[in-house]
Coordinates of C-alpha atoms in Angstrom, one line a residue:
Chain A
X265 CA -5.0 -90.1 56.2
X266 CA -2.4 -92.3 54.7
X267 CA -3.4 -93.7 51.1
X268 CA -1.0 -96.5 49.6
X269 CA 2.0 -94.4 47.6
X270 CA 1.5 -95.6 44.5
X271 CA 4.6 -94.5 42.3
X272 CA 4.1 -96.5 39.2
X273 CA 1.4 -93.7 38.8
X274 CA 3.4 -90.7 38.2
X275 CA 4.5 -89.7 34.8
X276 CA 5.1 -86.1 35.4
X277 CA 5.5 -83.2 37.7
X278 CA 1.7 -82.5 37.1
X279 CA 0.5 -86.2 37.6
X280 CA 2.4 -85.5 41.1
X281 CA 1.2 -82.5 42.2
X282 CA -2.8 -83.6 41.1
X283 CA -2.5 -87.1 43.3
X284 CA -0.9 -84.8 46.2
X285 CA -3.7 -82.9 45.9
X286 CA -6.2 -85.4 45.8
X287 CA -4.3 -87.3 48.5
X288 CA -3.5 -89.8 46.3
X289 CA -0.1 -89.9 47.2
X290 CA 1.4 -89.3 50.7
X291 CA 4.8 -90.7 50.2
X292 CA 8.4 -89.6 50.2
X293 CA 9.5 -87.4 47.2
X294 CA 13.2 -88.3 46.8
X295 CA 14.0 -89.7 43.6
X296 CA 10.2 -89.9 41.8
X297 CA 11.7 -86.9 39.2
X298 CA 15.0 -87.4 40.0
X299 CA 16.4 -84.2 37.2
X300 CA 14.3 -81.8 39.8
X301 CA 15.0 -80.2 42.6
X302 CA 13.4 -80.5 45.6
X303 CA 12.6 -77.8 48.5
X304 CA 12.0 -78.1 51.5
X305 CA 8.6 -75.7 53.2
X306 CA 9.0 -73.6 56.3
X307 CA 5.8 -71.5 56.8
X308 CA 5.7 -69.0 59.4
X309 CA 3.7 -65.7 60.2
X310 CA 5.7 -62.4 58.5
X311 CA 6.3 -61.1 61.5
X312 CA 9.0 -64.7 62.2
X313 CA 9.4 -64.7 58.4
X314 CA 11.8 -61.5 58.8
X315 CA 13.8 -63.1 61.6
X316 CA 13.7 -66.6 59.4
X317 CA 14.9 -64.9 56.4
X318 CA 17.8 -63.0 58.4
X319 CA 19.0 -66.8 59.8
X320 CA 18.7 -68.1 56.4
X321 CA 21.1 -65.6 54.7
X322 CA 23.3 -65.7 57.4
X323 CA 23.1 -69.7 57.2
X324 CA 23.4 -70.1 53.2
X325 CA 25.0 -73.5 53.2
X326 CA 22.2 -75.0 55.8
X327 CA 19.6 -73.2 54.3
X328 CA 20.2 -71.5 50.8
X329 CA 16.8 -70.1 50.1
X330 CA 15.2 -70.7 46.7
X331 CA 11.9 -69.1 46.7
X332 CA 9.9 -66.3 49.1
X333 CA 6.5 -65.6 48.3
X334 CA 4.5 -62.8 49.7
X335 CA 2.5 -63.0 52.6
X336 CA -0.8 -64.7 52.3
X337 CA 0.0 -66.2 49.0
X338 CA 0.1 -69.8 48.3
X339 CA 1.7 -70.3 44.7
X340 CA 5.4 -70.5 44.4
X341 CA 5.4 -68.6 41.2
X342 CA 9.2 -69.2 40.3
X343 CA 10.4 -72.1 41.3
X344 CA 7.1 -74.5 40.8
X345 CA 4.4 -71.9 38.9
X346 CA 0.9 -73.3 39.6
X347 CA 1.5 -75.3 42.6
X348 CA -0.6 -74.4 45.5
X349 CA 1.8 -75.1 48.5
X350 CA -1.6 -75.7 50.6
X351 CA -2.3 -78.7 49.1
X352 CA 0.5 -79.9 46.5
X353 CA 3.1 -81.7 48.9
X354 CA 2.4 -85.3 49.9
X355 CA 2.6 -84.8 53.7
X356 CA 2.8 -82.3 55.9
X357 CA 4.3 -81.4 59.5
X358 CA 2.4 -79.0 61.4
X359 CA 3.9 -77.0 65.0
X360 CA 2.1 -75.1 67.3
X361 CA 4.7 -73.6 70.0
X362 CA 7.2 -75.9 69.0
X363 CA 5.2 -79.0 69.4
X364 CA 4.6 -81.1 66.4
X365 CA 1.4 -82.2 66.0
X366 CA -0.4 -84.9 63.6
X367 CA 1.2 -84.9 60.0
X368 CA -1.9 -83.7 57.6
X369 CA -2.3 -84.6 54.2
X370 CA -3.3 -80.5 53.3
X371 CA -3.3 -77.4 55.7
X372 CA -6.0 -75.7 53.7
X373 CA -7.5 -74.3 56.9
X374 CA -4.2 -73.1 58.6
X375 CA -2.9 -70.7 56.1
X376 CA -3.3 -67.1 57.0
X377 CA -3.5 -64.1 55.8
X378 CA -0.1 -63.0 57.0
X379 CA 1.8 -66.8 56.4
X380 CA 5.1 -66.8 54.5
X381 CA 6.1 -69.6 52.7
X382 CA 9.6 -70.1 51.9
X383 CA 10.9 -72.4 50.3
X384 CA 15.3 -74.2 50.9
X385 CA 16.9 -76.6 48.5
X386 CA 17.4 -79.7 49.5
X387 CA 20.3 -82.0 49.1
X388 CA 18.3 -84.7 47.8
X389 CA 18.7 -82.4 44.4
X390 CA 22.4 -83.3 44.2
X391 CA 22.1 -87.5 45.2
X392 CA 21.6 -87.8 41.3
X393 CA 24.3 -85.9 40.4
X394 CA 26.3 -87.8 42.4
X395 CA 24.8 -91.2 41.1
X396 CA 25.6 -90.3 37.7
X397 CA 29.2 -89.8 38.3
X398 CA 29.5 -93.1 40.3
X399 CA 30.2 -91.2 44.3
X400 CA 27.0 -92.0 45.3
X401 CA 27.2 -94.0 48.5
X402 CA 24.8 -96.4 49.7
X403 CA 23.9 -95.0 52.6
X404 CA 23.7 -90.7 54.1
X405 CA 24.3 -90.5 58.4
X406 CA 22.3 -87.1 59.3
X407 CA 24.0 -86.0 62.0
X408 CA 24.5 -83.3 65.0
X409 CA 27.4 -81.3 65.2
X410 CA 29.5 -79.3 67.8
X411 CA 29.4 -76.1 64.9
X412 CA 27.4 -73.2 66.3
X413 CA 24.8 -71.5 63.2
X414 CA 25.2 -68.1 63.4
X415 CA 22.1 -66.5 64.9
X416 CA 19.2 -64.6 63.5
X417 CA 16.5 -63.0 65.7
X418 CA 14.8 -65.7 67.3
X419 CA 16.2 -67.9 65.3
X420 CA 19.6 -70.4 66.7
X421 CA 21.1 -73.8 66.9
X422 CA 23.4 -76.4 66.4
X423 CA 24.5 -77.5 61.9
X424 CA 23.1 -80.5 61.4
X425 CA 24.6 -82.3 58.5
X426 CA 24.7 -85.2 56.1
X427 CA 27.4 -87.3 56.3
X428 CA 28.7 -89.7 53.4
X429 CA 31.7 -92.3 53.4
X430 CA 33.6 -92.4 50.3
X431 CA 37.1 -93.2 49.0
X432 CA 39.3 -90.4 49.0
X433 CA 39.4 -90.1 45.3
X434 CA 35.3 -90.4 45.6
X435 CA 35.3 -87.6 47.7
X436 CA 37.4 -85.4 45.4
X437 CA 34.7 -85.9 42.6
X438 CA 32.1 -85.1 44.7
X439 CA 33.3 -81.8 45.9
X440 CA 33.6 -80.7 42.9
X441 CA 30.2 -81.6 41.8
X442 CA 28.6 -80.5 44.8
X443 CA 30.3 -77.5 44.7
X444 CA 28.4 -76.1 42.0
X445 CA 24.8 -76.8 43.6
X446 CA 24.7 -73.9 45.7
X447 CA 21.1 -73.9 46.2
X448 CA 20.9 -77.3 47.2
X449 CA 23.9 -76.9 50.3
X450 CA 26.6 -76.7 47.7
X451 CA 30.1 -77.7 48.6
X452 CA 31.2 -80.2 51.4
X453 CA 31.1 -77.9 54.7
X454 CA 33.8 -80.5 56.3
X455 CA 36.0 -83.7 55.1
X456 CA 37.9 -86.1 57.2
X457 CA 37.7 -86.2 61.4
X458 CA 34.2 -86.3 62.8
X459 CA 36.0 -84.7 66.1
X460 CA 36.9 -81.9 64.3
X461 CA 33.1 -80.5 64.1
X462 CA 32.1 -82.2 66.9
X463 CA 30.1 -84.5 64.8
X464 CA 27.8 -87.1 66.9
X465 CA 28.0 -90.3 65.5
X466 CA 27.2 -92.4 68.1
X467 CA 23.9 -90.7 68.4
X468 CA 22.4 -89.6 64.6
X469 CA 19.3 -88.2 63.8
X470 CA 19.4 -90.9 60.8
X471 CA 20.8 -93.9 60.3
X472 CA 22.9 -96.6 62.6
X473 CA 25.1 -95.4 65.4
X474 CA 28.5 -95.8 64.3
X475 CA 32.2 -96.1 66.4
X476 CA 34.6 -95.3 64.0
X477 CA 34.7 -94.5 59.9
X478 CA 35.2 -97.8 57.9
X479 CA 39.1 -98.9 56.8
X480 CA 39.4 -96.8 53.3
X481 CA 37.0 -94.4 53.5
X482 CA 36.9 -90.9 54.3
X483 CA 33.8 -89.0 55.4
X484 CA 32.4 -86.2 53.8
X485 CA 30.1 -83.6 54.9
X486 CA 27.3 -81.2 54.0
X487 CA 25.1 -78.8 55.6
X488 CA 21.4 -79.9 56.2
X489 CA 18.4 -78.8 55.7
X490 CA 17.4 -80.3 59.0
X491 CA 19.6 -77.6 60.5
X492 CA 16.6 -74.4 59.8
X493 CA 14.1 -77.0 60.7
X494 CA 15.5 -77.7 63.7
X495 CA 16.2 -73.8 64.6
X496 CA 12.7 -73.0 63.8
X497 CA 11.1 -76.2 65.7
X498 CA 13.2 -74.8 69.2
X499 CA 12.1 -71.1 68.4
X500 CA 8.8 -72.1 69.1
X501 CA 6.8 -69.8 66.7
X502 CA 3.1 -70.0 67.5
X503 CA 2.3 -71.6 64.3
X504 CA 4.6 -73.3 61.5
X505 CA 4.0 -75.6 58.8
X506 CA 6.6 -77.6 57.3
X507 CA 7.0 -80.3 54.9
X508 CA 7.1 -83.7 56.5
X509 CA 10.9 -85.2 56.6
X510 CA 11.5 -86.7 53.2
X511 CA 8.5 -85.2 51.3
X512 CA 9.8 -81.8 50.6
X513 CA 8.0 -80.2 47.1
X514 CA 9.4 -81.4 43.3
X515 CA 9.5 -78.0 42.1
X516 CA 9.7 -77.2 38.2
X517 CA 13.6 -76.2 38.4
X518 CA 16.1 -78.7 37.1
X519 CA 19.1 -79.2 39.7
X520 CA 21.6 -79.2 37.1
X521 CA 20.5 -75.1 36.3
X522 CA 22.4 -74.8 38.9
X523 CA 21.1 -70.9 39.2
X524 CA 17.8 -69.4 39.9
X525 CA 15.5 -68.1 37.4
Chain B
X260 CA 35.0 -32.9 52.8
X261 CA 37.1 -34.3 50.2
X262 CA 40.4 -34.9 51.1
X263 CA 43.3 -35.9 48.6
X264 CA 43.2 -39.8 47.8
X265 CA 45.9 -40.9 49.2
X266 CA 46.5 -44.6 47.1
X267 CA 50.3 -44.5 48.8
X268 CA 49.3 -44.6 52.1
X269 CA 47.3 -48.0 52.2
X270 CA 48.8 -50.5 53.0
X271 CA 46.0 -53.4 54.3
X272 CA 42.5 -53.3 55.5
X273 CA 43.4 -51.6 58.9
X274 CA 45.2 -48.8 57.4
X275 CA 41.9 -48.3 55.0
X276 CA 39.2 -48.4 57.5
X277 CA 41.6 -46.1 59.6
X278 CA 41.6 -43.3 56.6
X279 CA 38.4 -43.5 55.7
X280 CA 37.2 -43.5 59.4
X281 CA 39.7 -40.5 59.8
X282 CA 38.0 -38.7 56.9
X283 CA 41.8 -39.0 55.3
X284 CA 40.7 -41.2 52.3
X285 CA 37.7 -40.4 50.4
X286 CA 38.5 -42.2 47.2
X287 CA 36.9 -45.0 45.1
X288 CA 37.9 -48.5 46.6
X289 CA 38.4 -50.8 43.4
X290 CA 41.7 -52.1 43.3
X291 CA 43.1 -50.5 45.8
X292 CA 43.2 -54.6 47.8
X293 CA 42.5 -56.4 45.1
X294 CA 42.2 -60.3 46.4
X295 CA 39.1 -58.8 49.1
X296 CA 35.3 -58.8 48.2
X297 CA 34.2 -55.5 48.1
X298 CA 30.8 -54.7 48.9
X299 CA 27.9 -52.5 48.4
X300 CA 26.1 -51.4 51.2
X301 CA 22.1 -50.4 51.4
X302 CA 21.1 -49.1 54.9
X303 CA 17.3 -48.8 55.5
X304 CA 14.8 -48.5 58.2
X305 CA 13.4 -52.4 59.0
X306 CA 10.2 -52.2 57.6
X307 CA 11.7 -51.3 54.4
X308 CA 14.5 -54.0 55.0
X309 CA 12.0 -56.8 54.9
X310 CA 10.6 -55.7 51.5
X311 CA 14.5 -55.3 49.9
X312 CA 14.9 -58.6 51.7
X313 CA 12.8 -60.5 50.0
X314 CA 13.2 -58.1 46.8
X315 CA 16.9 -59.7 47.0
X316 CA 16.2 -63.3 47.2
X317 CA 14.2 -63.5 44.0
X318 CA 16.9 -61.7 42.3
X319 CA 19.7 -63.4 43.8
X320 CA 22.3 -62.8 40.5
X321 CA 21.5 -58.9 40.6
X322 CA 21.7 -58.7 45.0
X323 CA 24.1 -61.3 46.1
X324 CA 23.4 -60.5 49.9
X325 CA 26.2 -61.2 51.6
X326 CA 25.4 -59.7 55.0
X327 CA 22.9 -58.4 57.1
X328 CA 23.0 -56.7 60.2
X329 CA 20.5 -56.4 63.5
X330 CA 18.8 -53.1 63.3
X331 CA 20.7 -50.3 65.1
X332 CA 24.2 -52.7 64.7
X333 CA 26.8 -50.7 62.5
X334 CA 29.7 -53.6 63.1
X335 CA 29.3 -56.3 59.8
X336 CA 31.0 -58.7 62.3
X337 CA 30.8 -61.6 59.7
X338 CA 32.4 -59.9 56.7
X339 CA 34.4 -57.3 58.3
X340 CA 34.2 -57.8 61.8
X341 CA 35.8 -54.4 63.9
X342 CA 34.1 -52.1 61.2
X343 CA 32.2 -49.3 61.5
X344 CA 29.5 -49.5 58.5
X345 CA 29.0 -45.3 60.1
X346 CA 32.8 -44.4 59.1
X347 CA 34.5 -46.5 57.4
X348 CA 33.2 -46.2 54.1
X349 CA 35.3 -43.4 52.3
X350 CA 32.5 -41.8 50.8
X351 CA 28.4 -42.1 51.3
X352 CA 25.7 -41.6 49.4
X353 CA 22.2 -40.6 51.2
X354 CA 18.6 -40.4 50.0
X355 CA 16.0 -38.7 51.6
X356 CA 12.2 -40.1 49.7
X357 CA 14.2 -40.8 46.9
X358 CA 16.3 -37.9 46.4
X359 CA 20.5 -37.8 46.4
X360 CA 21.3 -35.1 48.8
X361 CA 25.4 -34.4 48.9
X362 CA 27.8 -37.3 49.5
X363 CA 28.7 -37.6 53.0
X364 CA 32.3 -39.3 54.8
X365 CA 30.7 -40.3 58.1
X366 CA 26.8 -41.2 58.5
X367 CA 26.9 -41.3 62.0
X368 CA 24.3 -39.1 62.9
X369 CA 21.9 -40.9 60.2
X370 CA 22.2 -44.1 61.8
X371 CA 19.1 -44.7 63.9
X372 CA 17.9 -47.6 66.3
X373 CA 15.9 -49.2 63.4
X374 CA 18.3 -48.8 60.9
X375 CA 19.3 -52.0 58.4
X376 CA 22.6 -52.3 56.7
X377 CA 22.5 -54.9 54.0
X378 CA 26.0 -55.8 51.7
X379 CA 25.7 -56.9 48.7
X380 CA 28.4 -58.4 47.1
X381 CA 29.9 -56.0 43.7
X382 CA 31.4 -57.4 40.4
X383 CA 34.2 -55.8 41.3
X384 CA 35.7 -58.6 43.2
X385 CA 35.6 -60.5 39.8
X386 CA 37.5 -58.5 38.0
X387 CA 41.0 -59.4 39.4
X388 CA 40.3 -62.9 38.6
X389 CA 39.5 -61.7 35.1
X390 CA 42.6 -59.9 34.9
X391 CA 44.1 -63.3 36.7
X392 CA 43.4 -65.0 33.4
X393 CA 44.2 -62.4 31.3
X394 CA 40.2 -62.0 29.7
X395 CA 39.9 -58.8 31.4
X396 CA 38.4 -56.2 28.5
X397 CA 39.7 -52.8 28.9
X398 CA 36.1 -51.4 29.7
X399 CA 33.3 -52.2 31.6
X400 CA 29.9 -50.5 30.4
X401 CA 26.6 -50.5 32.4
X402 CA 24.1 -50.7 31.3
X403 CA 19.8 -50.8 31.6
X404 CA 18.2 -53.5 30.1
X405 CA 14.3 -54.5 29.5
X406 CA 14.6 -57.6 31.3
X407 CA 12.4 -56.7 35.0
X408 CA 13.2 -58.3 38.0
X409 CA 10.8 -59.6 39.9
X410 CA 9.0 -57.7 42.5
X411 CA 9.6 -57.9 46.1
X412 CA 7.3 -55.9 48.5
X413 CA 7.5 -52.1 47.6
X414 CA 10.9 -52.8 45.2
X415 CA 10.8 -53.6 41.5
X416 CA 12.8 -52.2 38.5
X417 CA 14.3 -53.5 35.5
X418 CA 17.4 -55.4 34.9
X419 CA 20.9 -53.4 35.1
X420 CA 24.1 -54.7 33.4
X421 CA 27.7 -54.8 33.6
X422 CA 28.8 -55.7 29.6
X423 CA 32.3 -56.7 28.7
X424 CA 33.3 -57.3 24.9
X425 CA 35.3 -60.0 24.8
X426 CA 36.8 -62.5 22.0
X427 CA 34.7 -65.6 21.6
X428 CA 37.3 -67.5 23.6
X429 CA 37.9 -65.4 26.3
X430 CA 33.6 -65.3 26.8
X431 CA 34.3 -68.9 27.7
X432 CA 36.6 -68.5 30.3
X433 CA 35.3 -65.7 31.8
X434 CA 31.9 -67.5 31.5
X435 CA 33.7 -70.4 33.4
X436 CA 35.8 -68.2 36.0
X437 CA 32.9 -66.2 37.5
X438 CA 30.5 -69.3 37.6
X439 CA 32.2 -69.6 40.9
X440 CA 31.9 -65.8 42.2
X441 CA 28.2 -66.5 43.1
X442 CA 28.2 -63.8 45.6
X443 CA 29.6 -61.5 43.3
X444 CA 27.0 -61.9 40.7
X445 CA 28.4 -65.2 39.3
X446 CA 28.0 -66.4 35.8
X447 CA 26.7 -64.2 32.9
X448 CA 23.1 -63.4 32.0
X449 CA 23.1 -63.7 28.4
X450 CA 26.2 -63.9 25.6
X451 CA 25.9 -62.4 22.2
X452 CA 22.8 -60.2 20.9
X453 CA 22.4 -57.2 23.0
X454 CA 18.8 -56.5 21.6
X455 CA 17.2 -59.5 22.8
X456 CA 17.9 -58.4 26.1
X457 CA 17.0 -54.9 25.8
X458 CA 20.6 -53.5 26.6
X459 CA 20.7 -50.1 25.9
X460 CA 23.9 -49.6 24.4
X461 CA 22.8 -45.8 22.8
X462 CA 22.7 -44.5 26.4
X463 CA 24.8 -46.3 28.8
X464 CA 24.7 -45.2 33.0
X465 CA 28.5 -45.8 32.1
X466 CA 30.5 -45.5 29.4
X467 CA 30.3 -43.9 25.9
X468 CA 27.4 -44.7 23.8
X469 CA 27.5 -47.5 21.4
X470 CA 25.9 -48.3 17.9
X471 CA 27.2 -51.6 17.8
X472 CA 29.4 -54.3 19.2
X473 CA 33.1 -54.1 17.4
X474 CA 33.9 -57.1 14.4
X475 CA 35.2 -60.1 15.7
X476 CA 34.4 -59.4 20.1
X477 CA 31.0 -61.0 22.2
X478 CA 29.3 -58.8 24.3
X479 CA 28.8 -60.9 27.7
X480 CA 26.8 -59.5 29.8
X481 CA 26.4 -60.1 33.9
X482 CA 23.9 -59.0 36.5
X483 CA 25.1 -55.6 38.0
X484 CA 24.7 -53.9 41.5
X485 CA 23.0 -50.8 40.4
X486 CA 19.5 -53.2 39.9
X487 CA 19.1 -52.6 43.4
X488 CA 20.6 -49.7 43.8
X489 CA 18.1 -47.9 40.8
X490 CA 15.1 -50.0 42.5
X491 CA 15.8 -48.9 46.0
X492 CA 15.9 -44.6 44.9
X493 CA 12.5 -45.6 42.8
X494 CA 10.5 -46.6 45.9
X495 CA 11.6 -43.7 47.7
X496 CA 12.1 -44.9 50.7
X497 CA 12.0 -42.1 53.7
X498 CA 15.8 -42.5 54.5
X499 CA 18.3 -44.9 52.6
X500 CA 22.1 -44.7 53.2
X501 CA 24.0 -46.3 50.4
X502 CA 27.9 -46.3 49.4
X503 CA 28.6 -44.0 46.8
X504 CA 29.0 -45.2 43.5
X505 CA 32.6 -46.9 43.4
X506 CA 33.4 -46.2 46.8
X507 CA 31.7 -50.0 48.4
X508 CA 33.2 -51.2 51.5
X509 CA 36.5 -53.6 51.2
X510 CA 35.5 -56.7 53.4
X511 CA 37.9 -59.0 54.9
X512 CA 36.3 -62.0 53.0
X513 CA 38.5 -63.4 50.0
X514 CA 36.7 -63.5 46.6
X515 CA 38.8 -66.3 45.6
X516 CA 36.8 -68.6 48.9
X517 CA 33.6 -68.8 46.5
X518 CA 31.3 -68.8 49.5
X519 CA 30.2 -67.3 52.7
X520 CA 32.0 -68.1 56.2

């Protein structure tokens, strides 16, 4: 169920995908091709795809959708051609009615005929961008907000967002990178008070409970992709699959494309 | 059924969704507020919505969605909350399996319980900034291409085009200025050679017909909202209400915001 990660052993997007598939490697997928961007899964049946995909567009900063493919079908043709989402991501989450149950290595058996794969950018896809300029901070706060999504079908919630402390003049840089990933959350959705979008940092969803933002810094934040997963986790669809937390797919595009194909 | 444009009498948004509601202003809507995103609307029954849905998504730099409404709703209450997507178009297009039948003020009694509107953001909210910057050519052709899109349930089609000739220094910043319009069809598609794109300059959908590209200008070329416009008519859907050509609806959003409330 849980082989050793082994990381020294991955050269290339390929050597990736084969050891996922051959359960080789079940580990976290930030920064092992650090130039590609990474997507996040949601599977549903079509008939909760069309309500998904309604909450996505209406959504675009929390969940800015990279690839669709057709119902049944398992290879995301676009964005990562020859992957077979069944198999090719190190770990999976799987929910029945809302409940999650044991993380698998492959769900194989629980793909359908009528399950929809999508596939959301992740903000992990712009961390290097903000390394190379020097913004990166050393740690990301995911955190609740007070900020209403705007509903689709079935689909509601809460924005869920990273949150990043940076000097001011760090936080100028990095909105204007950001700003141009907008398939990977794009620009800052907030910057400065926490109260102001009801931010919860005495309780986050990652990282240390905080008080107060440190002397100096200001804090910055983005839209999450935890914000669809946690729509479609309180929907309670009969069955979803979903990457685990932190080992969303490397998929063939380069984050700095900064389009679709 | 077509009343005298009346340019004079608009003043702001109100005072156009007023006319056209009133069947007083029946006119083509470019220009006439220049800093609002103007949008093209597709209205079809939800079965058909998913497929143009997902037929969207893959072409995200031809169909920039930019809103879509519960079936039956008529009020975009995200884009242009208040309006009436029935009325307060000035003018309508409708196809019945494919075929135009005559342009129509008010759809009203088209609209039906399962009925889809989609807006899709035009490169017509571009142009002022363009114009802004003082790279605005004189004419816009439009052109077909043989790029194809990619197929999304019953929609396909090939590649239409908006192409602008420009100097080689104005190509840059116009390249640069709509990089940000993303939800108006956002950077170019191609610069330079119209042939290895298949552009069609001897028969244009607009404009005269070209043998060449004038000495000394760059022909740059952007996705265009007639892609899904042409695909939607070929797949001859039972009932499909559209804007009609030139005549979108003026939203309240702000091309210059870059993004999506």
């Amino acid at each position: 169920m849980s082989p050793t990660p082994s990381f020294a052993d991955i050269a290339d997007i390929a050597d990736l995908r084969t050891a996922c598939r051959e359960g080789r490697y079940s580990g976290p997928t930030g920064g092992l091709l650090p130039d590609h961007l990474i997507a996040n899964l949601v599977v549903l049946p079509r008939d909760w795809a069309y309500d998904f995909l309604v909450y996505c567009q209406r959504n675009p900063k929390a969940c800015p959708l990279i690839e669709i493919l057709d119902p049944g079908a398992t290879e995301p043709r676009l964005s990562a051609p020859g992957a077979d989402l069944r198999t090719d991501l190190s770990r999976y989450a799987v929910y029945v009615d809302g409940q999650r149950r044991a993380d698998r290595l492959e769900v194989r058996d629980l793909w359908q005929r009528d399950s929809v794969a999508m596939l959301i950018g992740s903000s992990m896809s712009f961390e290097r961008a903000l390394a190379r300029a020097g913004v990166a901070p050393s740690f990301v706060w995911v955190l609740r907000t007070g900020i209403d999504t705007v509903p689709g079908g079935r689909f509601h919630g809460q924005l869920v967002v990273t949150m990043r402390c940076m000097s001011p003049a760090d936080a100028v840089v990095a909105t204007q990178l950001t700003s141009r990933f907008v398939w990977t959350h794009g620009a800052p959705i907030h910057i400065g008070d926490p109260d102001t979008i009801g931010a919860k940092l005495a309780a986050p969803i990652w990282g240390d409970p905080l008080t107060r933002i440190p002397d100096g810094l200001v804090p910055v934040f983005w839209a999450c992709g935890v914000t669809p997963q946690s729509a479609a986790e309180a929907a309670r669809p009969p069955l979803m699959i979903t990457h685990a937390p932190a080992h969303g797919l490397v998929t063939d595009l380069l984050a700095d494309q900064y389009c679709l194909p």
